[in-house]
Amino acid sequence: MRIERVGSADDDRLADYRDLTDVALRRILEPSGGLYMAESAKVIARALAAGHRPRSFLVQEKWLPEMEVLAAGRPETPVFVVESHVAEHLTGYAVHRGALAAMHRPPLAPVAEVVAGARLVVVLEDIVDHTNVGAIFRAAAGLGADAVLVSPRCADPLYRRSVRVSMGTVFQVPWTRLPEWTEARGILHDAGLHLAALALAEGAASLDAFAADRPERVALLFGAEGDGLSRRALAAADTVVTIPMAGGVDSLNVAAASAVALWALRQPAP
């Protein structure tokens, strides 16, 4: 293992961790398409298990033994060991869950490839809250979704907060970005997916009724916080589905709604 002890946050070797926001990391011009940050040993382990390639690791001395396990077999990848005050200066907070890794961002696969053979797909349109994106990925992984698709303006699943909230499941569930609906609808229909939009709409089917007679292959569409799905998404949908509510509440947070819908559709189609 290539261990390098670094005493200052200003050291050029820590530039990936110090100088670049998550958005800037994504735009770095590299063959892999940029970098992203993986935070905590568990998340880093899942990223490595998914075949993602680390550029470097950052760890505090007390967590070095755990990092030795993660970095085993990667002698070319530096492990930067820093004191707690250096880590705090870099990250902006006192504890960073043991470790960080600057990871090469893998290229995104074509939509048709990601959904080939999928029976349950989650589609996120313009969801900008990274916490919600991460929580939806965790629900997708835990409740049996085969893939997640995100719209061009949806928050980045590999943004640090999304990865952290997802507990690394963004590396477990296949995902990619959709084109605009004018093109996306045809791609999804060609893949044999029935598009079910989760929305409040007059005449919408209740989730329990839809689940009782669900199509064999379904893509569940979830819209932005507050505004919900766009008119283009609703126009592209084959069915509009709503979650029956009580107590004067008309809807759930989008991450909670995704978990409810995925739970309802978790059983194999008849």
Short mmCIF file of C-alpha atoms in Angstrom, two decimals:
data_model
loop_
_atom_site.label_atom_id
_atom_site.label_comp_id
_atom_site.label_asym_id
_atom_site.label_seq_id
_atom_site.Cartn_x
_atom_site.Cartn_y
_atom_site.Cartn_z
CA MET A 1 0.00 0.00 0.00
CA ARG A 2 1.30 3.44 -0.93
CA ILE A 3 1.01 5.50 2.27
CA GLU A 4 1.82 9.22 2.15
CA ARG A 5 1.50 11.30 5.32
CA VAL A 6 0.42 14.87 4.59
CA GLY A 7 0.71 17.58 7.22
CA SER A 8 -1.04 20.53 5.58
CA ALA A 9 -4.38 21.06 3.89
CA ASP A 10 -2.56 23.30 1.42
CA ASP A 11 -0.49 20.41 0.08
CA ASP A 12 -1.03 20.02 -3.66
CA ARG A 13 -1.57 16.30 -3.24
CA LEU A 14 -4.88 17.06 -1.52
CA ALA A 15 -6.17 19.32 -4.29
CA ASP A 16 -9.01 16.95 -5.22
CA TYR A 17 -10.32 17.15 -1.65
CA ARG A 18 -9.62 20.83 -1.04
CA ASP A 19 -10.20 22.86 -4.20
CA LEU A 20 -13.00 21.18 -6.06
CA THR A 21 -16.71 21.18 -5.37
CA ASP A 22 -18.74 18.13 -6.38
CA VAL A 23 -19.91 19.98 -9.49
CA ALA A 24 -16.34 20.90 -10.42
CA LEU A 25 -15.22 17.32 -9.85
CA ARG A 26 -17.82 16.08 -12.31
CA ARG A 27 -16.50 18.41 -14.99
CA ILE A 28 -12.84 17.48 -14.80
CA LEU A 29 -11.74 16.49 -18.28
CA GLU A 30 -10.45 12.97 -17.82
CA PRO A 31 -10.99 9.79 -19.83
CA SER A 32 -13.36 8.56 -17.14
CA GLY A 33 -15.45 11.73 -17.35
CA GLY A 34 -14.50 13.26 -14.02
CA LEU A 35 -14.32 12.40 -10.36
CA TYR A 36 -16.71 11.93 -7.47
CA MET A 37 -16.18 11.61 -3.72
CA ALA A 38 -16.98 8.45 -1.79
CA GLU A 39 -17.26 8.99 1.96
CA SER A 40 -16.95 6.32 4.70
CA ALA A 41 -15.40 2.88 4.57
CA LYS A 42 -18.74 1.21 3.78
CA VAL A 43 -19.45 3.47 0.81
CA ILE A 44 -15.90 3.17 -0.52
CA ALA A 45 -16.10 -0.62 -0.25
CA ARG A 46 -19.32 -0.66 -2.27
CA ALA A 47 -17.82 1.61 -4.92
CA LEU A 48 -14.78 -0.64 -5.24
CA ALA A 49 -16.98 -3.75 -5.36
CA ALA A 50 -18.89 -2.14 -8.25
CA GLY A 51 -15.63 -1.87 -10.18
CA HIS A 52 -15.09 1.87 -9.74
CA ARG A 53 -11.46 2.97 -9.85
CA PRO A 54 -9.99 5.10 -7.04
CA ARG A 55 -7.63 7.97 -7.79
CA SER A 56 -6.61 8.38 -4.13
CA PHE A 57 -7.74 7.72 -0.57
CA LEU A 58 -7.76 10.13 2.38
CA VAL A 59 -7.81 8.83 5.94
CA GLN A 60 -7.00 9.84 9.48
CA GLU A 61 -4.33 7.85 11.30
CA LYS A 62 -6.75 6.09 13.66
CA TRP A 63 -8.67 4.60 10.70
CA LEU A 64 -5.60 3.54 8.73
CA PRO A 65 -5.97 -0.20 9.56
CA GLU A 66 -9.45 -0.21 8.02
CA MET A 67 -8.13 1.58 4.95
CA GLU A 68 -5.35 -0.99 4.59
CA VAL A 69 -8.05 -3.58 3.93
CA LEU A 70 -9.82 -1.39 1.35
CA ALA A 71 -6.62 -0.40 -0.44
CA ALA A 72 -5.19 -3.90 -0.54
CA GLY A 73 -4.05 -4.86 -4.03
CA ARG A 74 -3.89 -1.24 -5.20
CA PRO A 75 -0.22 -0.28 -4.72
CA GLU A 76 -0.48 2.43 -7.38
CA THR A 77 -3.20 4.35 -5.50
CA PRO A 78 -1.92 6.79 -2.85
CA VAL A 79 -3.37 6.72 0.64
CA PHE A 80 -3.03 10.20 2.14
CA VAL A 81 -2.89 10.06 5.94
CA VAL A 82 -3.76 13.31 7.71
CA GLU A 83 -4.34 14.60 11.24
CA SER A 84 -7.89 15.42 12.32
CA HIS A 85 -7.40 19.19 11.99
CA VAL A 86 -6.28 18.77 8.37
CA ALA A 87 -9.32 16.60 7.59
CA GLU A 88 -11.61 19.16 9.21
CA HIS A 89 -10.07 21.98 7.19
CA LEU A 90 -10.59 20.01 3.99
CA THR A 91 -14.13 18.80 4.63
CA GLY A 92 -15.51 21.65 6.72
CA TYR A 93 -16.60 19.45 9.61
CA ALA A 94 -14.92 17.49 12.38
CA VAL A 95 -15.72 13.91 11.46
CA HIS A 96 -15.79 12.53 7.91
CA ARG A 97 -16.79 8.94 8.76
CA GLY A 98 -13.31 7.54 8.68
CA ALA A 99 -12.26 7.95 5.09
CA LEU A 100 -12.74 9.69 1.77
CA ALA A 101 -11.84 8.51 -1.69
CA ALA A 102 -11.54 10.46 -4.92
CA MET A 103 -13.02 8.05 -7.43
CA HIS A 104 -12.92 8.11 -11.22
CA ARG A 105 -16.44 8.56 -12.53
CA PRO A 106 -17.41 5.64 -14.81
CA PRO A 107 -19.06 6.44 -18.17
CA LEU A 108 -22.84 6.16 -18.24
CA ALA A 109 -24.37 3.29 -20.19
CA PRO A 110 -27.11 3.82 -22.81
CA VAL A 111 -30.65 3.77 -21.43
CA ALA A 112 -31.65 0.74 -23.51
CA GLU A 113 -28.74 -1.24 -22.06
CA VAL A 114 -29.57 -0.31 -18.46
CA VAL A 115 -33.25 -1.28 -18.72
CA ALA A 116 -32.82 -4.40 -20.86
CA GLY A 117 -34.73 -7.15 -19.08
CA ALA A 118 -35.77 -4.87 -16.20
CA ARG A 119 -39.18 -5.49 -14.69
CA LEU A 120 -39.26 -2.56 -12.26
CA VAL A 121 -37.57 0.76 -13.05
CA VAL A 122 -37.56 4.06 -11.15
CA VAL A 123 -37.50 7.31 -13.16
CA LEU A 124 -36.59 10.57 -11.41
CA GLU A 125 -37.57 13.79 -13.17
CA ASP A 126 -35.84 17.00 -12.07
CA ILE A 127 -35.46 16.01 -8.40
CA VAL A 128 -32.90 18.52 -7.18
CA ASP A 129 -32.54 17.56 -3.53
CA HIS A 130 -29.53 15.27 -3.18
CA THR A 131 -30.87 13.76 0.04
CA ASN A 132 -34.05 12.67 -1.73
CA VAL A 133 -32.07 11.21 -4.63
CA GLY A 134 -29.92 9.19 -2.24
CA ALA A 135 -32.93 8.01 -0.24
CA ILE A 136 -34.72 6.89 -3.42
CA PHE A 137 -31.69 4.88 -4.50
CA ARG A 138 -31.65 3.19 -1.10
CA ALA A 139 -35.34 2.33 -1.45
CA ALA A 140 -34.75 1.09 -5.00
CA ALA A 141 -31.96 -1.20 -3.83
CA GLY A 142 -33.82 -2.46 -0.78
CA LEU A 143 -37.18 -3.01 -2.46
CA GLY A 144 -36.08 -4.68 -5.65
CA ALA A 145 -35.96 -2.09 -8.43
CA ASP A 146 -33.82 -3.21 -11.34
CA ALA A 147 -32.66 0.23 -12.46
CA VAL A 148 -32.96 3.97 -11.86
CA LEU A 149 -33.12 6.57 -14.63
CA VAL A 150 -32.63 10.28 -13.99
CA SER A 151 -33.67 13.22 -16.13
CA PRO A 152 -31.15 15.67 -17.62
CA ARG A 153 -31.84 18.19 -14.82
CA CYS A 154 -32.06 15.72 -11.93
CA ALA A 155 -29.47 16.01 -9.17
CA ASP A 156 -26.33 13.93 -9.57
CA PRO A 157 -26.58 10.51 -7.86
CA LEU A 158 -22.80 10.60 -7.36
CA TYR A 159 -22.87 13.92 -5.49
CA ARG A 160 -21.34 13.31 -2.07
CA ARG A 161 -24.57 13.73 -0.08
CA SER A 162 -26.53 11.49 -2.46
CA VAL A 163 -23.93 8.75 -2.13
CA ARG A 164 -23.82 9.08 1.65
CA VAL A 165 -27.60 9.03 2.15
CA SER A 166 -27.92 6.07 -0.19
CA MET A 167 -25.35 4.17 1.92
CA GLY A 168 -23.51 3.40 -1.29
CA THR A 169 -26.47 1.78 -3.04
CA VAL A 170 -25.95 4.19 -5.96
CA PHE A 171 -23.20 1.73 -6.90
CA GLN A 172 -25.49 -1.25 -6.49
CA VAL A 173 -28.46 -0.27 -8.67
CA PRO A 174 -27.75 0.27 -12.38
CA TRP A 175 -28.55 3.83 -13.43
CA THR A 176 -28.07 6.33 -16.22
CA ARG A 177 -29.46 9.61 -17.54
CA LEU A 178 -32.46 9.87 -19.81
CA PRO A 179 -32.71 12.22 -22.78
CA GLU A 180 -35.68 14.61 -22.94
CA TRP A 181 -39.16 13.09 -22.96
CA THR A 182 -39.61 13.48 -26.69
CA GLU A 183 -36.94 10.83 -27.10
CA ALA A 184 -37.12 9.04 -23.74
CA ARG A 185 -40.72 7.88 -24.11
CA GLY A 186 -39.91 5.92 -27.26
CA ILE A 187 -36.82 4.34 -25.72
CA LEU A 188 -38.75 3.16 -22.67
CA HIS A 189 -41.69 1.87 -24.69
CA ASP A 190 -39.33 0.07 -27.06
CA ALA A 191 -37.93 -1.65 -23.97
CA GLY A 192 -41.43 -2.90 -23.16
CA LEU A 193 -41.94 -0.70 -20.10
CA HIS A 194 -45.35 0.58 -19.00
CA LEU A 195 -44.90 4.16 -17.74
CA ALA A 196 -46.74 4.78 -14.48
CA ALA A 197 -46.61 8.39 -13.27
CA LEU A 198 -47.03 8.98 -9.54
CA ALA A 199 -49.10 12.16 -9.36
CA LEU A 200 -52.20 13.80 -7.97
CA ALA A 201 -54.63 13.88 -10.88
CA GLU A 202 -58.33 13.49 -11.39
CA GLY A 203 -59.11 9.98 -12.54
CA ALA A 204 -55.76 8.56 -11.41
CA ALA A 205 -55.66 4.89 -10.51
CA SER A 206 -55.04 4.11 -6.85
CA LEU A 207 -51.71 2.44 -6.16
CA ASP A 208 -53.29 -0.64 -4.62
CA ALA A 209 -55.55 -1.17 -7.65
CA PHE A 210 -52.64 -0.69 -10.05
CA ALA A 211 -50.46 -3.09 -8.05
CA ALA A 212 -53.19 -5.74 -8.01
CA ASP A 213 -53.11 -5.93 -11.81
CA ARG A 214 -49.69 -4.52 -12.60
CA PRO A 215 -48.14 -4.79 -16.05
CA GLU A 216 -45.26 -7.20 -16.30
CA ARG A 217 -42.68 -4.44 -16.77
CA VAL A 218 -43.19 -1.05 -15.11
CA ALA A 219 -41.31 2.25 -14.95
CA LEU A 220 -42.43 4.39 -12.01
CA LEU A 221 -42.11 8.13 -12.66
CA PHE A 222 -41.47 10.49 -9.74
CA GLY A 223 -41.37 14.26 -10.05
CA ALA A 224 -39.64 17.21 -8.48
CA GLU A 225 -40.22 18.32 -4.92
CA GLY A 226 -43.18 20.66 -4.79
CA ASP A 227 -44.09 20.83 -8.47
CA GLY A 228 -44.29 17.11 -9.13
CA LEU A 229 -44.04 15.67 -12.63
CA SER A 230 -43.99 17.97 -15.62
CA ARG A 231 -46.79 18.06 -18.19
CA ARG A 232 -44.44 16.34 -20.65
CA ALA A 233 -43.86 13.47 -18.24
CA LEU A 234 -47.57 13.10 -17.55
CA ALA A 235 -48.27 13.15 -21.28
CA ALA A 236 -45.68 10.40 -21.79
CA ALA A 237 -47.20 8.19 -19.08
CA ASP A 238 -49.46 5.24 -19.86
CA THR A 239 -51.13 5.42 -16.43
CA VAL A 240 -51.29 8.03 -13.68
CA VAL A 241 -51.18 6.45 -10.22
CA THR A 242 -51.81 8.01 -6.84
CA ILE A 243 -51.17 6.82 -3.29
CA PRO A 244 -54.41 6.90 -1.27
CA MET A 245 -53.95 9.27 1.67
CA ALA A 246 -55.79 10.02 4.92
CA GLY A 247 -55.83 12.68 7.62
CA GLY A 248 -56.15 15.59 5.22
CA VAL A 249 -52.64 14.94 3.80
CA ASP A 250 -52.56 14.98 0.01
CA SER A 251 -49.09 13.58 -0.68
CA LEU A 252 -45.81 12.23 0.70
CA ASN A 253 -42.23 13.34 0.34
CA VAL A 254 -40.95 11.96 -2.95
CA ALA A 255 -38.49 9.58 -1.28
CA ALA A 256 -41.23 8.20 0.98
CA ALA A 257 -43.59 7.91 -1.98
CA SER A 258 -41.00 5.94 -3.92
CA ALA A 259 -40.61 3.47 -1.05
CA VAL A 260 -44.38 3.01 -0.76
CA ALA A 261 -44.80 2.45 -4.50
CA LEU A 262 -41.87 0.08 -4.74
CA TRP A 263 -43.18 -1.91 -1.79
CA ALA A 264 -46.60 -2.19 -3.42
CA LEU A 265 -45.08 -3.47 -6.68
CA ARG A 266 -42.39 -5.67 -5.19
CA GLN A 267 -44.13 -8.98 -5.93
CA PRO A 268 -43.58 -10.60 -9.35
CA ALA A 269 -46.25 -9.84 -11.92
CA PRO A 270 -49.02 -12.48 -12.24
#
